[in-house]
Tab-separated table of C-alpha atoms in Angstrom:
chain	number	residue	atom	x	y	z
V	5	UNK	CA	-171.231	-52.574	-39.038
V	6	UNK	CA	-167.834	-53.071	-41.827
V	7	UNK	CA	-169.897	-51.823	-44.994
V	8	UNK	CA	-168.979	-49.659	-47.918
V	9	UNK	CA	-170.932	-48.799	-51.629
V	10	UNK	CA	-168.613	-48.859	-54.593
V	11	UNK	CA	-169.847	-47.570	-57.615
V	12	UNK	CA	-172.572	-45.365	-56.494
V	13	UNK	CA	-171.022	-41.839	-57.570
V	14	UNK	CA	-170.020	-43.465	-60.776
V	15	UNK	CA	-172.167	-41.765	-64.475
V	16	UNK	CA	-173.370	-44.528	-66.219
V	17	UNK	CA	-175.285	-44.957	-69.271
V	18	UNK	CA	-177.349	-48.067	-67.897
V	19	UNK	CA	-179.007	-47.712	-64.817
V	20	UNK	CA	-176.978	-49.386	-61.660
V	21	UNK	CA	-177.978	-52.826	-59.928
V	22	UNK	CA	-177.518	-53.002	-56.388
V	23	UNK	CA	-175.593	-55.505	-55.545
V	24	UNK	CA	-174.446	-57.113	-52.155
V	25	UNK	CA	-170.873	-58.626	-51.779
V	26	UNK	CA	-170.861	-60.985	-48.879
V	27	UNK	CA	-167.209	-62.205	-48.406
V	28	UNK	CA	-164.992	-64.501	-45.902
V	29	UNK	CA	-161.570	-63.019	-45.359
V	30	UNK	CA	-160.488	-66.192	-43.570
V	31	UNK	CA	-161.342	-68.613	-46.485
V	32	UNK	CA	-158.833	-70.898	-48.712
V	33	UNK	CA	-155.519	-68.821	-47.000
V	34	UNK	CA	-157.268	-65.847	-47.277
V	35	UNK	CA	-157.197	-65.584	-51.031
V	36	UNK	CA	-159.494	-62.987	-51.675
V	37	UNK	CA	-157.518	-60.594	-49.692
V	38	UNK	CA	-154.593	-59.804	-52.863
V	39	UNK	CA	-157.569	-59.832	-55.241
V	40	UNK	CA	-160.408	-58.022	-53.424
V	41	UNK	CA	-159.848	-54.693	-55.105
V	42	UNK	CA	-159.754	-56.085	-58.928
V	43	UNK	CA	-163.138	-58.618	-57.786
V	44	UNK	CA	-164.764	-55.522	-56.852
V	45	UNK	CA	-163.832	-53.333	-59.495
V	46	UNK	CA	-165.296	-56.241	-62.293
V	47	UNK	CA	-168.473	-56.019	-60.529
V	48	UNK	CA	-168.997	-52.299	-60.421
V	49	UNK	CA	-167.491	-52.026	-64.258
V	50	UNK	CA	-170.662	-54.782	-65.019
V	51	UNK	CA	-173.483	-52.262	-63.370
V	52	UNK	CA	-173.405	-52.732	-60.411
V	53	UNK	CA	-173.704	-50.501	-56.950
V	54	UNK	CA	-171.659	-53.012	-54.915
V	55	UNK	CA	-172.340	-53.459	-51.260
V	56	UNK	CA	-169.077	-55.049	-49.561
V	57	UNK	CA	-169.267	-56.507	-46.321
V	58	UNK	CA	-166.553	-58.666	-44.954
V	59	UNK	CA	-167.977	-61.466	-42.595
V	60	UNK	CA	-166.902	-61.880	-39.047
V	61	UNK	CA	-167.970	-65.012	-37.413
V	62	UNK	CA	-169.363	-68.377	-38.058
V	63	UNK	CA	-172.815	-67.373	-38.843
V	64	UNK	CA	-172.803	-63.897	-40.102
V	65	UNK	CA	-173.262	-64.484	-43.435
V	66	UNK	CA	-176.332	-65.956	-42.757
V	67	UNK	CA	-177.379	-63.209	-40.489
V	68	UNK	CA	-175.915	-60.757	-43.101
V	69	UNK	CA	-177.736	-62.193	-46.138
V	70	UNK	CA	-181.424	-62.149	-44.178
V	71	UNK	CA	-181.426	-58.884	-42.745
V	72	UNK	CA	-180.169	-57.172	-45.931
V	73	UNK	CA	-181.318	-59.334	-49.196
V	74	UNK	CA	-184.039	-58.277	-49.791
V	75	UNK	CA	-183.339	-54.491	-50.534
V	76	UNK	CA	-181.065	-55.636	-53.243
V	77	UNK	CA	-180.971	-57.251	-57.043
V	78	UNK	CA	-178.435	-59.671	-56.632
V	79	UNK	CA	-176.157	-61.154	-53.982
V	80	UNK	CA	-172.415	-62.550	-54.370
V	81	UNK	CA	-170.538	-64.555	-52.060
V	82	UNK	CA	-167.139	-65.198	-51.988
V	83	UNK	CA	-165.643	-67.800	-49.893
V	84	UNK	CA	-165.692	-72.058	-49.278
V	85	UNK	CA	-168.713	-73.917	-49.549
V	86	UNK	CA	-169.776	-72.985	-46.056
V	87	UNK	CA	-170.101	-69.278	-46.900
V	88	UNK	CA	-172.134	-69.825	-49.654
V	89	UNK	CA	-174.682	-72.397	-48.197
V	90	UNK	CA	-174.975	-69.547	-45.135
V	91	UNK	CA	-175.556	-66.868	-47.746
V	92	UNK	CA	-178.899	-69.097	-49.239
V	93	UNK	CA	-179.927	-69.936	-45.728
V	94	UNK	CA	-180.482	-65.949	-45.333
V	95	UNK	CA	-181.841	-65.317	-48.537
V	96	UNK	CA	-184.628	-67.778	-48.364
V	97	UNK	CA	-185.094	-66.011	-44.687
V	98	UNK	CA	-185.464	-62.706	-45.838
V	99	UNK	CA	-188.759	-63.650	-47.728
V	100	UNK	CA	-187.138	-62.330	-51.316
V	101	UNK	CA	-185.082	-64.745	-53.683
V	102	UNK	CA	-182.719	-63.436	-55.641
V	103	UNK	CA	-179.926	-63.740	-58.418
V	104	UNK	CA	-176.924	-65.520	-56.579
V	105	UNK	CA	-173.336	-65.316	-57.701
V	106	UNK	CA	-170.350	-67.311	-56.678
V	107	UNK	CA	-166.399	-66.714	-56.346
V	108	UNK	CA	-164.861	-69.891	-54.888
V	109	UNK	CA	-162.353	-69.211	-52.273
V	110	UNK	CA	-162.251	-72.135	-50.258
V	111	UNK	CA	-160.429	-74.909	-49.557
V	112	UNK	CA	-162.293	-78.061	-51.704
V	113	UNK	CA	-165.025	-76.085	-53.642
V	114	UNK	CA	-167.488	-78.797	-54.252
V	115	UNK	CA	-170.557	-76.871	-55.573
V	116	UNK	CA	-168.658	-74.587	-57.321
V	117	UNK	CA	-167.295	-77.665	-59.611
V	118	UNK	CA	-170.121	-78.833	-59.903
V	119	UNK	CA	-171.490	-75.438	-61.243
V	120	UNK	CA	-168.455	-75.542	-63.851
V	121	UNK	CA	-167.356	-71.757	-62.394
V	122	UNK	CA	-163.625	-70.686	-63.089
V	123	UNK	CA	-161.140	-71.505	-60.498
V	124	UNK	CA	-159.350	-68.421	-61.428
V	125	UNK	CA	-161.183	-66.257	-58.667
V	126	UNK	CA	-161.117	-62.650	-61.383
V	127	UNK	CA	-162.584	-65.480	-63.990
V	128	UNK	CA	-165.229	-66.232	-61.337
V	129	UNK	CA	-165.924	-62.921	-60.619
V	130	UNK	CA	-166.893	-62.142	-63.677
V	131	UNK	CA	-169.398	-64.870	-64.186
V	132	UNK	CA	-170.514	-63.727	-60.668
V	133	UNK	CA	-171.522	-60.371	-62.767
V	134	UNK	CA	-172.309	-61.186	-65.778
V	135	UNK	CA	-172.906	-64.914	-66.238
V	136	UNK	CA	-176.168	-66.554	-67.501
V	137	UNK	CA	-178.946	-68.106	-64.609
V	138	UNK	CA	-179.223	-71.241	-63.683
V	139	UNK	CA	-181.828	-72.368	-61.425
V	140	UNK	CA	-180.438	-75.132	-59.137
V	141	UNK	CA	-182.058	-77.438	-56.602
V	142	UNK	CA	-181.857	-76.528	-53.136
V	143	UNK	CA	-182.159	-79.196	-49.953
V	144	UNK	CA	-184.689	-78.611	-47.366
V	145	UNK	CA	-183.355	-80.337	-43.861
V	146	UNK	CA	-185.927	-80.338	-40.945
V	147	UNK	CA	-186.307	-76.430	-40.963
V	148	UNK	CA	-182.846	-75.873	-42.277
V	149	UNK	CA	-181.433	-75.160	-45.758
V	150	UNK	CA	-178.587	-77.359	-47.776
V	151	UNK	CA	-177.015	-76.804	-50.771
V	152	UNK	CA	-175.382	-80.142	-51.862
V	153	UNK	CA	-175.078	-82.305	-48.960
V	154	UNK	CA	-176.474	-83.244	-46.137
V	155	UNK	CA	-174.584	-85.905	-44.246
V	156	UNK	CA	-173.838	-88.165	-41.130
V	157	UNK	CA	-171.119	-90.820	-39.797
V	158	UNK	CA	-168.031	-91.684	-40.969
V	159	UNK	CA	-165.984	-88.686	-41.583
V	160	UNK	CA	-169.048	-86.031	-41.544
V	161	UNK	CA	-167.032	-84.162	-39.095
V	162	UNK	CA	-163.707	-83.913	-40.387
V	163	UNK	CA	-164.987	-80.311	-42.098
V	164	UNK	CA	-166.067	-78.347	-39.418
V	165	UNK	CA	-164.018	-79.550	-36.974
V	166	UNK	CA	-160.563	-79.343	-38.598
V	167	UNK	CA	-159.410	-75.836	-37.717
V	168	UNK	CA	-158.964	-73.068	-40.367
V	169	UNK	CA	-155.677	-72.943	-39.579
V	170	UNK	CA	-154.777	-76.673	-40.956
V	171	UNK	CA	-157.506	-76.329	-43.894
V	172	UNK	CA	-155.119	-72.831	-44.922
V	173	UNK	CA	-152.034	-74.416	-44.776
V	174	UNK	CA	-152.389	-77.865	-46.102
V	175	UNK	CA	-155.846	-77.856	-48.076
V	176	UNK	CA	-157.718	-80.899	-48.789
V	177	UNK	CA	-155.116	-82.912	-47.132
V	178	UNK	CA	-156.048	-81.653	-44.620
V	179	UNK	CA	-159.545	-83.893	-44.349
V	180	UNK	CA	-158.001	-86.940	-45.174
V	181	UNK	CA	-155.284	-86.778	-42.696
V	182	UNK	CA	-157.908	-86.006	-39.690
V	183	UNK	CA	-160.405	-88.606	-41.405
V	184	UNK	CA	-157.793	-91.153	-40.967
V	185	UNK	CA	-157.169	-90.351	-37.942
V	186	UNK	CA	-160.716	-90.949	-36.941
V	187	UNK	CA	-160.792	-94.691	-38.703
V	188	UNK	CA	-160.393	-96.537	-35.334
V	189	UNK	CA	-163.760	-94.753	-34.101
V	190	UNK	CA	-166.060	-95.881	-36.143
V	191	UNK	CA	-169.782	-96.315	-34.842
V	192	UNK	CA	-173.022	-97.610	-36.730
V	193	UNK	CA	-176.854	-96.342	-36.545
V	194	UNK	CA	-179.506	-98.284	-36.265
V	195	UNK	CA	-182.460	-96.315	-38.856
V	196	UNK	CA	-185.209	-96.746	-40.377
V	197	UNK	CA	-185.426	-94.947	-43.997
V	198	UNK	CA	-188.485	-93.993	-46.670
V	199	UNK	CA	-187.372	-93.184	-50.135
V	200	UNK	CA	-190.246	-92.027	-52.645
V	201	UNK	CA	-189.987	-95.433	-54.192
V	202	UNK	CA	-189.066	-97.614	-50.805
V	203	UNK	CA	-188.030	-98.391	-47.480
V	204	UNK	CA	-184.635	-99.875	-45.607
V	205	UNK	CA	-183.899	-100.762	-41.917
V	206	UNK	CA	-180.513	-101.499	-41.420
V	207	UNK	CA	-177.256	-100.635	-39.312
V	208	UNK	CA	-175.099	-97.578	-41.248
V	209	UNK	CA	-171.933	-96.051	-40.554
V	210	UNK	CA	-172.371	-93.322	-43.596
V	211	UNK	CA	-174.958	-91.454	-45.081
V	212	UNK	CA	-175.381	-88.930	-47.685
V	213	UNK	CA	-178.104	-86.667	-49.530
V	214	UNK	CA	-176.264	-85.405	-52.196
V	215	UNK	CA	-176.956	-82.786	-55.134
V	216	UNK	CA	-173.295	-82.221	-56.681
V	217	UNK	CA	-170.791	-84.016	-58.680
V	218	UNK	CA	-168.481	-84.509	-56.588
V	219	UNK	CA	-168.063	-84.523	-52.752
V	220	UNK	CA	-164.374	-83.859	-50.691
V	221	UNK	CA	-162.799	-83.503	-54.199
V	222	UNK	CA	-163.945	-86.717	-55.196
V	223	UNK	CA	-165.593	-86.352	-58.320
V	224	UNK	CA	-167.997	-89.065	-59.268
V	225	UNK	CA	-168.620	-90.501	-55.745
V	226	UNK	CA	-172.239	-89.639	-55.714
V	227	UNK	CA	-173.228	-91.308	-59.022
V	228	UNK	CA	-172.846	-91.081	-63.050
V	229	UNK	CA	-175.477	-88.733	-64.278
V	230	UNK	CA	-176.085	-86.064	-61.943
V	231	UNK	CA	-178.191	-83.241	-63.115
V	232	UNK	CA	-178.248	-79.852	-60.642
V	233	UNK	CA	-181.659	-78.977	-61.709
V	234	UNK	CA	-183.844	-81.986	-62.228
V	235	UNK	CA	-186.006	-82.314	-58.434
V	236	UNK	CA	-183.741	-85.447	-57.469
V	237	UNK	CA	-181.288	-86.169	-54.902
V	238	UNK	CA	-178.683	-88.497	-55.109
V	239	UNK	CA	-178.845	-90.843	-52.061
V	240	UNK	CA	-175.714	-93.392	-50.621
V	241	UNK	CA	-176.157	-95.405	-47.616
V	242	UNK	CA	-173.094	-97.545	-46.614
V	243	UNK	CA	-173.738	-100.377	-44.420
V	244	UNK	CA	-172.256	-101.578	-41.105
V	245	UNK	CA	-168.798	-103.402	-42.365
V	246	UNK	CA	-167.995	-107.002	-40.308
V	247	UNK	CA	-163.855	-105.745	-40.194
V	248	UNK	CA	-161.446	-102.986	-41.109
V	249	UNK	CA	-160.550	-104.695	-43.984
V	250	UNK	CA	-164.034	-104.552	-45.578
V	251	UNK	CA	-164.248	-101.018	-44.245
V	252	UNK	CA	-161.527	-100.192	-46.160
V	253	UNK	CA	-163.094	-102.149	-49.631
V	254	UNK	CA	-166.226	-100.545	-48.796
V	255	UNK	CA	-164.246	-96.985	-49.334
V	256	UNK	CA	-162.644	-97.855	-52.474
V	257	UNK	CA	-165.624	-98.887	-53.993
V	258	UNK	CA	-167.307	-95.833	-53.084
V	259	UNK	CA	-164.360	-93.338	-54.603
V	260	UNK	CA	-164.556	-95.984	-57.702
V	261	UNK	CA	-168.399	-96.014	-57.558
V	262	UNK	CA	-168.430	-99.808	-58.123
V	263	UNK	CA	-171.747	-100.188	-56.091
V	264	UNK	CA	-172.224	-103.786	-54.587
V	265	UNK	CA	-175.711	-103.705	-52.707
V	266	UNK	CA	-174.368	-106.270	-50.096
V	267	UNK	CA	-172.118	-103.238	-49.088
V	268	UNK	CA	-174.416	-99.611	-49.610
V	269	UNK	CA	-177.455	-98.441	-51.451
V	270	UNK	CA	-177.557	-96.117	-53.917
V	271	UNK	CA	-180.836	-94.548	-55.545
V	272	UNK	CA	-182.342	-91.398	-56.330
V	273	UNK	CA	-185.191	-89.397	-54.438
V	274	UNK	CA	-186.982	-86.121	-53.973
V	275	UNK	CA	-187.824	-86.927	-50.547
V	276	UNK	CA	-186.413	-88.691	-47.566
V	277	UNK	CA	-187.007	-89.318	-43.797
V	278	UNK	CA	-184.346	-90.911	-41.955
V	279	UNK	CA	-185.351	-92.670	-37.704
V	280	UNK	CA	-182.321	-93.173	-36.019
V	281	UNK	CA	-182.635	-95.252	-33.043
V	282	UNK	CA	-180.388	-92.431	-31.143
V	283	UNK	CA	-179.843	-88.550	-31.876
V	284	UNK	CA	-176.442	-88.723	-34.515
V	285	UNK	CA	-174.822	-85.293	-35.861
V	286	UNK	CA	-175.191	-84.307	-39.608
V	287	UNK	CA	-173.181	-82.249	-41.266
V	288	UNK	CA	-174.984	-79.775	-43.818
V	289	UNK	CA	-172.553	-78.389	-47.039
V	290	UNK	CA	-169.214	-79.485	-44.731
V	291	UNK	CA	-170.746	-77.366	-41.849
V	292	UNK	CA	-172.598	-78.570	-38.519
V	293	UNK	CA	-176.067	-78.947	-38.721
V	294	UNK	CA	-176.668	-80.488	-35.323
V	295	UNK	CA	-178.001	-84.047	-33.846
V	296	UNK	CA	-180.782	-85.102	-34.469
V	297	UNK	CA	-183.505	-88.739	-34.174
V	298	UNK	CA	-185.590	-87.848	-36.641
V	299	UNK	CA	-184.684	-86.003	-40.249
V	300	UNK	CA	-187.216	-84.808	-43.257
V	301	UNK	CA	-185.050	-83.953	-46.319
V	302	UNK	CA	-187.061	-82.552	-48.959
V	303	UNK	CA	-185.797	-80.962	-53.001
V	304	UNK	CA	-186.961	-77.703	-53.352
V	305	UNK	CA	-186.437	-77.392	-57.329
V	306	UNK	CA	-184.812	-75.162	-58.933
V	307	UNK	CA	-185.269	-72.837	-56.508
V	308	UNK	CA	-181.921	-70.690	-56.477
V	309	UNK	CA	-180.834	-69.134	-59.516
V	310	UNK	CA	-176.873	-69.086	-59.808
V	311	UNK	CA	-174.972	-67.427	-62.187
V	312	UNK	CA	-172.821	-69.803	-64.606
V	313	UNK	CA	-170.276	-69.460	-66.847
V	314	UNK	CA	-171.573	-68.042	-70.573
V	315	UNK	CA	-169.948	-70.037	-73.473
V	316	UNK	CA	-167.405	-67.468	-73.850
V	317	UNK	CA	-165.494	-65.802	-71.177
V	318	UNK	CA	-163.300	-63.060	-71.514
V	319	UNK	CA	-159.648	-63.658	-71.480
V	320	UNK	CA	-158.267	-65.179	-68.185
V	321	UNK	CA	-155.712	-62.760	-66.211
V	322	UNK	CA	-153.449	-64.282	-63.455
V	323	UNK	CA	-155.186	-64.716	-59.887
């Protein structure tokens, strides 16, 4: 088992936190590698007794987070999207909730955007330690846990099945180079949807539950006023196109967010439950979340408190 406690020998005048520091050594080129030792020492130097514990498989954070959560104040994670949304998955398992931070190491970073945290990973850190609590809306899928998308069809794959490797190297070209690749092959669904407020049929090649302000980079594809904590998900359903060429409309329209309801819906929701007429694969936070006929996506509000930036942060060093 690769742990180690920093900070626990250390006088101090307040009395320590324990903290657990849940990292990915493989994410975003393996950036936290040349900064692990300053991250570490700005969370002991805010009160903390840091746990450290590299991950070492798909999975472990999960695993990680559930068996050990629950014996301390606070958890951190540092790594893509992927880590994090494993690191809530096994704090919601472990039967305690608890103060979550964030330092973004991965390759696109969706969430953490959306959550407005630095990009300069000792930045980040700190508002890991010492930023103020949010409490964010978390996604409830089947018996599974989301953080900001849930998602099926066209390109839902591209993520988890684009080696590390590629996602190091090039970043987020990386996903559009494999998602055009994967153009050609694209298949509809026939479903049947319920909505809070109503109820579609219809043949779709994409679908996403989304609670973020941007998805792939893309900022503004899932709507104009998105709020993190308000009980809603933001909902797009793109149709079956008639050609390539309207495929191709139909994705500049979405990136624009010029909605035409001949081509996708768009609404907002707390609750959903999707009937496919076959078992399709969703992805859940860029990750695979298996295939499934039948899905129940429920908003479980505010539910996770993340640390965010406080309206002043102390002077940014080089990361």
């Amino acid at each position: 088992m690769l742990l180690f406690v920093i900070g626990e020998g250390r006088r101090s005048s307040m009395a320590r936190k324990k903290m657990l520091f849940i990292y990915n050594p493989k994410a975003g080129k393996g950036r936290i590698r040349n900064h692990l030792s300053d991250v570490i020492d700005i969370l002991v130097k805010s009160g903390n007794e840091v746990t450290v514990y590299p991950t070492q498989y798909s999975g472990d954070a999960v695993r990680a987070a559930q068996e050990k959560a629950k014996r301390y104040d606070s958890v951190v994670a540092c790594g893509g999207d992927g880590t994090l949304d494993e690191v809530v998955t096994g704090i919601l398992r472990s039967g305690k909730i608890v103060p979550v931070g964030y330092i973004p190491a991965g390759s696109t970073n969706d969430f953490a955007n959306s959550l407005g945290l630095p990009k300069n990973m000792l930045q980040a850190a700190w508002t890991a330690a010492q930023g103020k609590l949010f409490p964010c809306d978390i996604g409830s899928f089947n018996e599974d846990t989301f953080i900001y998308i849930a998602a099926f069809g066209l390109f839902t794959d591209v993520s988890y099945e684009t080696k590390q490797i590629y996602k190091n190297v090039l970043g987020h070209m990386a996903y559009l180079l494999e998602g055009m690749r994967r153009l050609p092959a694209v298949r509809s669904c026939r479903m049947k949807v319920w909505a809070e407020e109503m109820e579609l049929e219809g043949d779709f090649i994409f679908g996403m539950v989304t609670n973020s302000v941007s998805v792939g980079g893309f900022k503004r594809i899932t709507g104009k006023y998105v709020e993190l904590d308000d009980g809603l998900f933001e909902v797009t359903l793109i149709k079956k196109p008639n050609n390539p060429m309207e495929l191709n409309q139909i994705l500049a329209d979405l990136v624009n967010r010029n909605i035409d309801t001949e081509q996708m819906y768009c609404f907002k929701s707390a609750s959903l439950r999707i009937e496919a007429e076959e078992e399709i694969p969703w992805a859940l936070d860029g990750e695979f979340g298996g295939k499934h006929r039948i899905v129940e996506v429920k908003n479980r509000k505010q539910l996770i408190r993340f640390r965010i930036p406080q309206k002043e942060q102390p002077p940014e060093k080089s990361s």
